[in-house]
Amino acid sequence: MSVKVAVAGASGNAGGELLRLIEGHPELVLGPITAGTQVGSSVSEVHPGLAELGDRVFEPTDTAVLEAADVVFLALPKGHSSRLAAELTPSVRVVDLGPDFRLTDPLAWEHYYGGPHPGSWTYGLPEIPGARERIAGARRVATPGCYATAVILALGPLLAAGLIGPDDLVVTAVSGTSSGGRAAKASLSPSDVLGALRSYTVGATYRNPAEMEQELATFAKAPVTVSFTPFSVPMPRGIVVSCSARLRDGTGSDELRAALAEAYLDERFVRLLPASRWPATAAVTGTNSALLQAGADTRTGRGVVLSAIDNLGKGAAGQAVQNANLMLGLPEDAGLTTRGAS
Amino acid sequence: MSVKVAVAGASGNAGGELLRLIEGHPELVLGPITAGTQVGSSVSEVHPGLAELGDRVFEPTDTAVLEAADVVFLALPKGHSSRLAAELTPSVRVVDLGPDFRLTDPLAWEHYYGGPHPGSWTYGLPEIPGARERIAGARRVATPGCYATAVILALGPLLAAGLIGPDDLVVTAVSGTSSGGRAAKASLSPSDVLGALRSYTVGATYRNPAEMEQELATFAKAPVTVSFTPFSVPMPRGIVVSCSARLRDGTGSDELRAALAEAYLDERFVRLLPASRWPATAAVTGTNSALLQAGADTRTGRGVVLSAIDNLGKGAAGQAVQNANLMLGLPEDAGLTTRGAS
Amino acid sequence: MSVKVAVAGASGNAGGELLRLIEGHPELVLGPITAGTQVGSSVSEVHPGLAELGDRVFEPTDTAVLEAADVVFLALPKGHSSRLAAELTPSVRVVDLGPDFRLTDPLAWEHYYGGPHPGSWTYGLPEIPGARERIAGARRVATPGCYATAVILALGPLLAAGLIGPDDLVVTAVSGTSSGGRAAKASLSPSDVLGALRSYTVGATYRNPAEMEQELATFAKAPVTVSFTPFSVPMPRGIVVSCSARLRDGTGSDELRAALAEAYLDERFVRLLPASRWPATAAVTGTNSALLQAGADTRTGRGVVLSAIDNLGKGAAGQAVQNANLMLGLPEDAGLTTRGAS
Amino acid sequence: MSVKVAVAGASGNAGGELLRLIEGHPELVLGPITAGTQVGSSVSEVHPGLAELGDRVFEPTDTAVLEAADVVFLALPKGHSSRLAAELTPSVRVVDLGPDFRLTDPLAWEHYYGGPHPGSWTYGLPEIPGARERIAGARRVATPGCYATAVILALGPLLAAGLIGPDDLVVTAVSGTSSGGRAAKASLSPSDVLGALRSYTVGATYRNPAEMEQELATFAKAPVTVSFTPFSVPMPRGIVVSCSARLRDGTGSDELRAALAEAYLDERFVRLLPASRWPATAAVTGTNSALLQAGADTRTGRGVVLSAIDNLGKGAAGQAVQNANLMLGLPEDAGLTTRGAS
């Protein structure tokens, strides 16, 4: 079997990681690759690590170009995917890496993003119970955001098991700079980034909680609220999130760990670390893995789950390939690795 | 006026920063400097940035040597300060940078550190109401830990004003590696540190909350519980903490900001940033400053205060010099700066 | 004495460091500060470490504005200084940090920069023999480039002493990213920079050798050729250069070191390290220092001098302030430090 | 086919990369893994990225243990490989990653390393003309050092083509910290490394030139001298070397590039970049690739070749696996990649 795939937005950080994974995939063959401002540039100018794709040139992001493929990956900014998707033949399989089709609630969309709700696609986090089957049957899949992936994997099983309360989740995310996208900004000059650990927002305006709350509510069978604070650190890749929740009475570290171990017993890409070991980004760089650890602080009545992923791997391109594998009936781990390069 | 000072533990990270600050101080003159394993080494071998101290050699950490000074700074690991302090003449002024004399409650000490309680000294965080006078009158001062400094400055005024609840504080601290001390560890080889953002503990065993809770309780006039999670990032210096607390009814961002602005109106070293600006380590590196920002997330009922310091500056050596200035009746900011080098 | 100074280009990396140094200077008072695209922004938006200048706002870069000062610092891109300088009253003292007035040879200017030669000003590297007096008597001074500063300090005395040959100098420079300027470039996204050590040019097109060769020729009393290769590394500040030269017969490490030690015996800002110690950027960050080390490799007939500076300190703003101090008859080290913050 | 391999020194940086590559190799199966001080630890304690090896435990480095494998990789410090190799059955294939068996000249060994010459094995740099066949027929192969690999690939073809002179090569190497090994040293605390770009030696005592000169002499058919200066930068992995050589008359950039292009036309792992593109470590991290660029500076009569590798990939474990593939008659690129993860 050999499936032709296209990548729109292939010049960005997530797009480049898609190219890398597709080139090493045993069943996928790279078809058209498109870009915006980088149209006409060669791959090796933008992604020098991709030597064997060096002669490939970015084409304009155009429906006719993309439809020559069996699967289309969209690695585009907010709003661009929905415009493009409206023109793509329904029979083409599409995996979106952007936010356009993640939220099911039109009011939440309008509140956080503004404008008319573009609709919602199958939510592509395969380790959510039942999701694997939905993804396998879908023609359109919305790959989750990187923060949401890390948080849902960490807290979902504990909410489902009733070990933590749903109404006072406090999440702090620390991430490398590739989460911020590749477009040049004077506000993030290399010199600034290199010297600085920084937080970059607090409070109600940040969009990420909407996606987390939507999905965690299905685990909790109750409304969920997440208070979210992101940090940026001077590293190229990687995210670790700290997820704090109120413990239900009698819950200790053993119960938290047991619930996570059971939830991911048969999962290849999500792994609870041994006790006294803590997630670090080095172990997940270049992989599709998520590493988890949990502990109960009975003194304060709070439990903490730590979760590490590569924001470009399980947080974007890796998970997108995992979704495509499911949609195509391929082995779920085809072209993906759990062995960290650093 | 010219005051002779000694530094014990001068070969470590905080000790080196003390030497740097003392050398640039208009009134302090560097007397004996002592070390442990580095006895006999010259300053420039250990701290190559301190050229003009290059010929000075570390002496053994000995009471007789240290007492030749008017002020003794102790930058020593847990347990070492208390052994040494017991032998020092009561009339010598001593500023401790370690944990030995920070906790007032013997039970808390035994719980977190084990062994007999060494006693407690005047807590040296000058921006706590009333502390400045106590420090000025003391012969023995315990400089706070770096995490505690950042958290107390962030939350104290809000607890005092009744804007947040004391019983469910959730703190995530992200810090550079110099917080971990200078001793070589195979578990923290340079290659590991450089590639990795990591968390390193969760739950009840970590010692830092004891100090935060002790001091914050005096603001809240009620018991305080802090759930604390630390992260380590690949940077040499700097800490940013995210402090999340339940909002009292009706509290918004304006109220949080107003309380902080009022508390630090006359403070030179603690500053509330303009709205929409976020604390970053680059702005405090090499300084004795703390930068704050606050926001209310009324949707989740939680407020967040972000606080950035240099862990070796306001978090250690800078604050120790500030305390010494107060004890000696010198201008409080003598030898200290608020202008960040990065 | 209190001298009013203006800074044009105050929103850039070197401009920000100028503001930091001027604010801490005992005799200089900050007058007008101007910018290009950042006109109307406040200092604290662009340089968050400069809290006490937070309310100051960047004005347009305008002759009338700048002439209100006694000394004008120009931290501007190539070409901008010469346009502005033509309009400034001759009596105003001007210190340029850009390349416009460094080259004395019109042909060299045309070859490397193109267009008509803007002329040349007094070359502002005070540690060059005789330069201190020329600078003190000048109204216009051109501060050297960062690479040239590091290389001239390293090789000048050895050429003057005839210990190395002038015709086959091979220089490799490794620098942090602030050397590249603050303007945002898609080619240098934070993610690229953080993950990558890179070289960025080879061969004849690079401009820096012209300046080095011009000044080194006055030491050698003969033409000098420098083959120059720069590297960029993921750090905010700092430069180390490796300068390789053919040894004259009989020259060993002792002769190299003796010549450097003698040349800089009375210099506060340039220092030969003890034998077996190697220059590192941490020791010079935030300072106006240069640290040197030298060794002879008699097997290959080559000597190597290593030289470390802060590219924004001795390589730009620090040296500009040193020049202004000389021009104004102030102590040469006023407002400058040799104590590294890291 | 399925070949059982053993790794001695599996707890170090190169050893960990060997484990990662072997686990992903289609034909190799991981047999015994041994360590020194880490005996009894599990893989996941030391290399947290290697989740699926997590339960494997390091055994003592013992001949009987290792001989249970068909191929033994030795990732050991100087001197350890030769002691162990003397006891291993001659029929076992051995790939050494250390320096013990690289030098053919006993005098050179005694000069640089001291003590009796342990002998020399087949030099395992497959891209050297004729080396591939020698490696395929060998039972003992010495994998080159990381610096030597980068330099030989850069300069060998130019010396063979007579485009550069052999007697005045000047090499500056800039590398991440994993080149320095994993053992903890107080002289390289994380805080020091993170803040500092540093050089760490000059002159005649450094050992690396011996290996470069030995191999380059076979290209040049004449003695070669290399003047070598290494830099350490705050990054986990990667090396870029700048190799400067005197140009033969009439040699320009085109000739340099043509010679490299021809030499590596059929090589999968060594690639000349397009003109105006410069080697960077991000593109080779995690790979077995070397990226080259060359330019002639006719003004100074010198040519420069830049060469980037992953010091743990093509500079150590990747090349060791490439050698094992050749020794076993497997496809040379089995288990290796050219697609950079960063």
PDB file of N, CA and C in Angstrom, chain B residues 17 20-21 23-24 44-45 48-52 237 268 271 274 277 283 291 338-342, chain C residues 17 20-21 23-24 44-45 48-52 237 268 271 274 277 283 291 338-342:
ATOM      1  N   GLU B  17      28.029  35.460  43.985  1.00  0.00           N
ATOM      2  CA  GLU B  17      27.246  36.673  43.773  1.00  0.00           C
ATOM      3  C   GLU B  17      27.452  37.645  44.936  1.00  0.00           C
ATOM      4  N   ARG B  20      30.653  39.457  44.260  1.00  0.00           N
ATOM      5  CA  ARG B  20      30.455  40.458  43.214  1.00  0.00           C
ATOM      6  C   ARG B  20      29.785  41.717  43.754  1.00  0.00           C
ATOM      7  N   LEU B  21      28.772  41.525  44.584  1.00  0.00           N
ATOM      8  CA  LEU B  21      28.050  42.685  45.113  1.00  0.00           C
ATOM      9  C   LEU B  21      28.899  43.448  46.132  1.00  0.00           C
ATOM     10  N   GLU B  23      32.141  43.602  46.282  1.00  0.00           N
ATOM     11  CA  GLU B  23      33.239  44.317  45.635  1.00  0.00           C
ATOM     12  C   GLU B  23      32.760  45.655  45.042  1.00  0.00           C
ATOM     13  N   GLY B  24      31.508  45.706  44.625  1.00  0.00           N
ATOM     14  CA  GLY B  24      30.989  46.942  44.054  1.00  0.00           C
ATOM     15  C   GLY B  24      30.258  47.830  45.050  1.00  0.00           C
ATOM     16  N   SER B  44      39.583  33.643  41.192  1.00  0.00           N
ATOM     17  CA  SER B  44      39.428  33.664  39.740  1.00  0.00           C
ATOM     18  C   SER B  44      39.368  32.270  39.148  1.00  0.00           C
ATOM     19  N   GLU B  45      39.822  31.263  39.872  1.00  0.00           N
ATOM     20  CA  GLU B  45      39.646  29.901  39.369  1.00  0.00           C
ATOM     21  C   GLU B  45      38.193  29.480  39.431  1.00  0.00           C
ATOM     22  N   PRO B  48      35.431  33.213  37.427  1.00  0.00           N
ATOM     23  CA  PRO B  48      36.316  33.947  36.523  1.00  0.00           C
ATOM     24  C   PRO B  48      35.860  35.376  36.208  1.00  0.00           C
ATOM     25  N   GLY B  49      34.599  35.691  36.502  1.00  0.00           N
ATOM     26  CA  GLY B  49      34.151  37.063  36.264  1.00  0.00           C
ATOM     27  C   GLY B  49      34.669  38.055  37.287  1.00  0.00           C
ATOM     28  N   LEU B  50      35.245  37.576  38.362  1.00  0.00           N
ATOM     29  CA  LEU B  50      35.652  38.472  39.451  1.00  0.00           C
ATOM     30  C   LEU B  50      37.151  38.726  39.384  1.00  0.00           C
ATOM     31  N   ALA B  51      37.538  39.396  38.302  1.00  0.00           N
ATOM     32  CA  ALA B  51      38.950  39.568  37.999  1.00  0.00           C
ATOM     33  C   ALA B  51      39.706  40.259  39.124  1.00  0.00           C
ATOM     34  N   GLU B  52      39.134  41.299  39.658  1.00  0.00           N
ATOM     35  CA  GLU B  52      39.895  42.105  40.606  1.00  0.00           C
ATOM     36  C   GLU B  52      40.027  41.461  41.977  1.00  0.00           C
ATOM     37  N   ARG B 237      20.198  31.571  35.359  1.00  0.00           N
ATOM     38  CA  ARG B 237      19.651  32.306  36.500  1.00  0.00           C
ATOM     39  C   ARG B 237      18.208  32.697  36.255  1.00  0.00           C
ATOM     40  N   ARG B 268      11.598  50.389  46.400  1.00  0.00           N
ATOM     41  CA  ARG B 268      12.482  50.537  45.265  1.00  0.00           C
ATOM     42  C   ARG B 268      12.666  49.224  44.497  1.00  0.00           C
ATOM     43  N   ARG B 271       8.172  45.946  42.033  1.00  0.00           N
ATOM     44  CA  ARG B 271       7.464  46.813  41.112  1.00  0.00           C
ATOM     45  C   ARG B 271       6.354  46.043  40.397  1.00  0.00           C
ATOM     46  N   PRO B 274       3.184  47.494  34.256  1.00  0.00           N
ATOM     47  CA  PRO B 274       1.971  48.018  33.628  1.00  0.00           C
ATOM     48  C   PRO B 274       1.080  46.873  33.153  1.00  0.00           C
ATOM     49  N   ARG B 277       1.727  43.575  30.565  1.00  0.00           N
ATOM     50  CA  ARG B 277       3.162  43.270  30.512  1.00  0.00           C
ATOM     51  C   ARG B 277       3.438  42.120  31.481  1.00  0.00           C
ATOM     52  N   ALA B 283      14.812  40.766  32.623  1.00  0.00           N
ATOM     53  CA  ALA B 283      14.740  42.098  33.200  1.00  0.00           C
ATOM     54  C   ALA B 283      15.243  42.171  34.634  1.00  0.00           C
ATOM     55  N   LEU B 291       9.656  41.724  39.892  1.00  0.00           N
ATOM     56  CA  LEU B 291       8.638  42.282  38.997  1.00  0.00           C
ATOM     57  C   LEU B 291       7.359  41.457  39.136  1.00  0.00           C
ATOM     58  N   THR B 338      18.743  48.054  40.220  1.00  0.00           N
ATOM     59  CA  THR B 338      17.483  47.577  39.634  1.00  0.00           C
ATOM     60  C   THR B 338      17.569  47.484  38.119  1.00  0.00           C
ATOM     61  N   ARG B 339      18.732  47.779  37.563  1.00  0.00           N
ATOM     62  CA  ARG B 339      18.863  47.771  36.100  1.00  0.00           C
ATOM     63  C   ARG B 339      19.376  46.411  35.633  1.00  0.00           C
ATOM     64  N   GLY B 340      18.529  45.662  34.918  1.00  0.00           N
ATOM     65  CA  GLY B 340      18.880  44.310  34.492  1.00  0.00           C
ATOM     66  C   GLY B 340      19.922  44.311  33.384  1.00  0.00           C
ATOM     67  N   ALA B 341      20.872  43.373  33.475  1.00  0.00           N
ATOM     68  CA  ALA B 341      21.987  43.353  32.532  1.00  0.00           C
ATOM     69  C   ALA B 341      21.626  42.699  31.202  1.00  0.00           C
ATOM     70  N   SER B 342      20.575  41.961  31.151  1.00  0.00           N
ATOM     71  CA  SER B 342      20.237  41.259  29.903  1.00  0.00           C
ATOM     72  C   SER B 342      19.097  41.992  29.208  1.00  0.00           C
TER      73      SER B 342
ATOM     74  N   GLU C  17      21.478  48.822  25.924  1.00  0.00           N
ATOM     75  CA  GLU C  17      22.617  48.724  26.832  1.00  0.00           C
ATOM     76  C   GLU C  17      23.170  50.117  27.143  1.00  0.00           C
ATOM     77  N   ARG C  20      21.016  51.566  29.828  1.00  0.00           N
ATOM     78  CA  ARG C  20      21.323  50.937  31.113  1.00  0.00           C
ATOM     79  C   ARG C  20      22.590  51.541  31.729  1.00  0.00           C
ATOM     80  N   LEU C  21      23.615  51.716  30.912  1.00  0.00           N
ATOM     81  CA  LEU C  21      24.879  52.247  31.428  1.00  0.00           C
ATOM     82  C   LEU C  21      24.751  53.718  31.804  1.00  0.00           C
ATOM     83  N   GLU C  23      22.067  55.307  32.725  1.00  0.00           N
ATOM     84  CA  GLU C  23      21.252  55.480  33.931  1.00  0.00           C
ATOM     85  C   GLU C  23      22.074  55.238  35.192  1.00  0.00           C
ATOM     86  N   GLY C  24      23.080  54.354  35.095  1.00  0.00           N
ATOM     87  CA  GLY C  24      23.891  54.086  36.276  1.00  0.00           C
ATOM     88  C   GLY C  24      25.173  54.900  36.336  1.00  0.00           C
ATOM     89  N   SER C  44      10.013  50.875  28.821  1.00  0.00           N
ATOM     90  CA  SER C  44       9.766  49.605  29.503  1.00  0.00           C
ATOM     91  C   SER C  44       9.059  48.599  28.606  1.00  0.00           C
ATOM     92  N   GLU C  45       8.413  49.072  27.553  1.00  0.00           N
ATOM     93  CA  GLU C  45       7.837  48.111  26.613  1.00  0.00           C
ATOM     94  C   GLU C  45       8.918  47.385  25.831  1.00  0.00           C
ATOM     95  N   PRO C  48      12.385  45.786  29.153  1.00  0.00           N
ATOM     96  CA  PRO C  48      11.689  45.655  30.439  1.00  0.00           C
ATOM     97  C   PRO C  48      12.618  45.687  31.650  1.00  0.00           C
ATOM     98  N   GLY C  49      13.921  45.477  31.449  1.00  0.00           N
ATOM     99  CA  GLY C  49      14.835  45.551  32.584  1.00  0.00           C
ATOM    100  C   GLY C  49      15.081  46.968  33.068  1.00  0.00           C
ATOM    101  N   LEU C  50      14.677  47.968  32.289  1.00  0.00           N
ATOM    102  CA  LEU C  50      14.995  49.359  32.634  1.00  0.00           C
ATOM    103  C   LEU C  50      13.798  50.028  33.291  1.00  0.00           C
ATOM    104  N   ALA C  51      13.463  49.514  34.466  1.00  0.00           N
ATOM    105  CA  ALA C  51      12.233  49.915  35.127  1.00  0.00           C
ATOM    106  C   ALA C  51      12.163  51.414  35.387  1.00  0.00           C
ATOM    107  N   GLU C  52      13.268  51.993  35.824  1.00  0.00           N
ATOM    108  CA  GLU C  52      13.197  53.379  36.261  1.00  0.00           C
ATOM    109  C   GLU C  52      13.180  54.367  35.102  1.00  0.00           C
ATOM    110  N   ARG C 237      24.204  36.925  24.697  1.00  0.00           N
ATOM    111  CA  ARG C 237      25.293  37.896  24.622  1.00  0.00           C
ATOM    112  C   ARG C 237      26.639  37.191  24.669  1.00  0.00           C
ATOM    113  N   ARG C 268      42.696  48.848  32.822  1.00  0.00           N
ATOM    114  CA  ARG C 268      41.696  48.315  33.736  1.00  0.00           C
ATOM    115  C   ARG C 268      40.768  47.315  33.047  1.00  0.00           C
ATOM    116  N   ARG C 271      42.563  42.199  30.264  1.00  0.00           N
ATOM    117  CA  ARG C 271      43.293  41.412  31.248  1.00  0.00           C
ATOM    118  C   ARG C 271      43.713  40.073  30.657  1.00  0.00           C
ATOM    119  N   PRO C 274      45.425  34.071  33.968  1.00  0.00           N
ATOM    120  CA  PRO C 274      46.535  33.209  34.380  1.00  0.00           C
ATOM    121  C   PRO C 274      46.670  32.032  33.409  1.00  0.00           C
ATOM    122  N   ARG C 277      44.000  29.017  32.066  1.00  0.00           N
ATOM    123  CA  ARG C 277      42.622  29.483  32.229  1.00  0.00           C
ATOM    124  C   ARG C 277      42.160  30.010  30.888  1.00  0.00           C
ATOM    125  N   ALA C 283      32.094  35.440  32.241  1.00  0.00           N
ATOM    126  CA  ALA C 283      32.888  36.351  33.065  1.00  0.00           C
ATOM    127  C   ALA C 283      32.856  37.790  32.573  1.00  0.00           C
ATOM    128  N   LEU C 291      38.883  39.620  28.187  1.00  0.00           N
ATOM    129  CA  LEU C 291      39.763  38.628  28.812  1.00  0.00           C
ATOM    130  C   LEU C 291      40.545  37.913  27.715  1.00  0.00           C
ATOM    131  N   THR C 338      33.893  45.967  35.739  1.00  0.00           N
ATOM    132  CA  THR C 338      34.613  44.775  35.285  1.00  0.00           C
ATOM    133  C   THR C 338      34.098  43.518  35.963  1.00  0.00           C
ATOM    134  N   ARG C 339      33.061  43.648  36.767  1.00  0.00           N
ATOM    135  CA  ARG C 339      32.556  42.486  37.494  1.00  0.00           C
ATOM    136  C   ARG C 339      31.403  41.852  36.718  1.00  0.00           C
ATOM    137  N   GLY C 340      31.603  40.636  36.227  1.00  0.00           N
ATOM    138  CA  GLY C 340      30.602  39.957  35.404  1.00  0.00           C
ATOM    139  C   GLY C 340      29.408  39.491  36.214  1.00  0.00           C
ATOM    140  N   ALA C 341      28.217  39.662  35.645  1.00  0.00           N
ATOM    141  CA  ALA C 341      26.989  39.352  36.380  1.00  0.00           C
ATOM    142  C   ALA C 341      26.644  37.874  36.370  1.00  0.00           C
ATOM    143  N   SER C 342      27.220  37.126  35.493  1.00  0.00           N
ATOM    144  CA  SER C 342      26.849  35.704  35.416  1.00  0.00           C
ATOM    145  C   SER C 342      27.958  34.859  36.040  1.00  0.00           C
TER     146      SER C 342
END
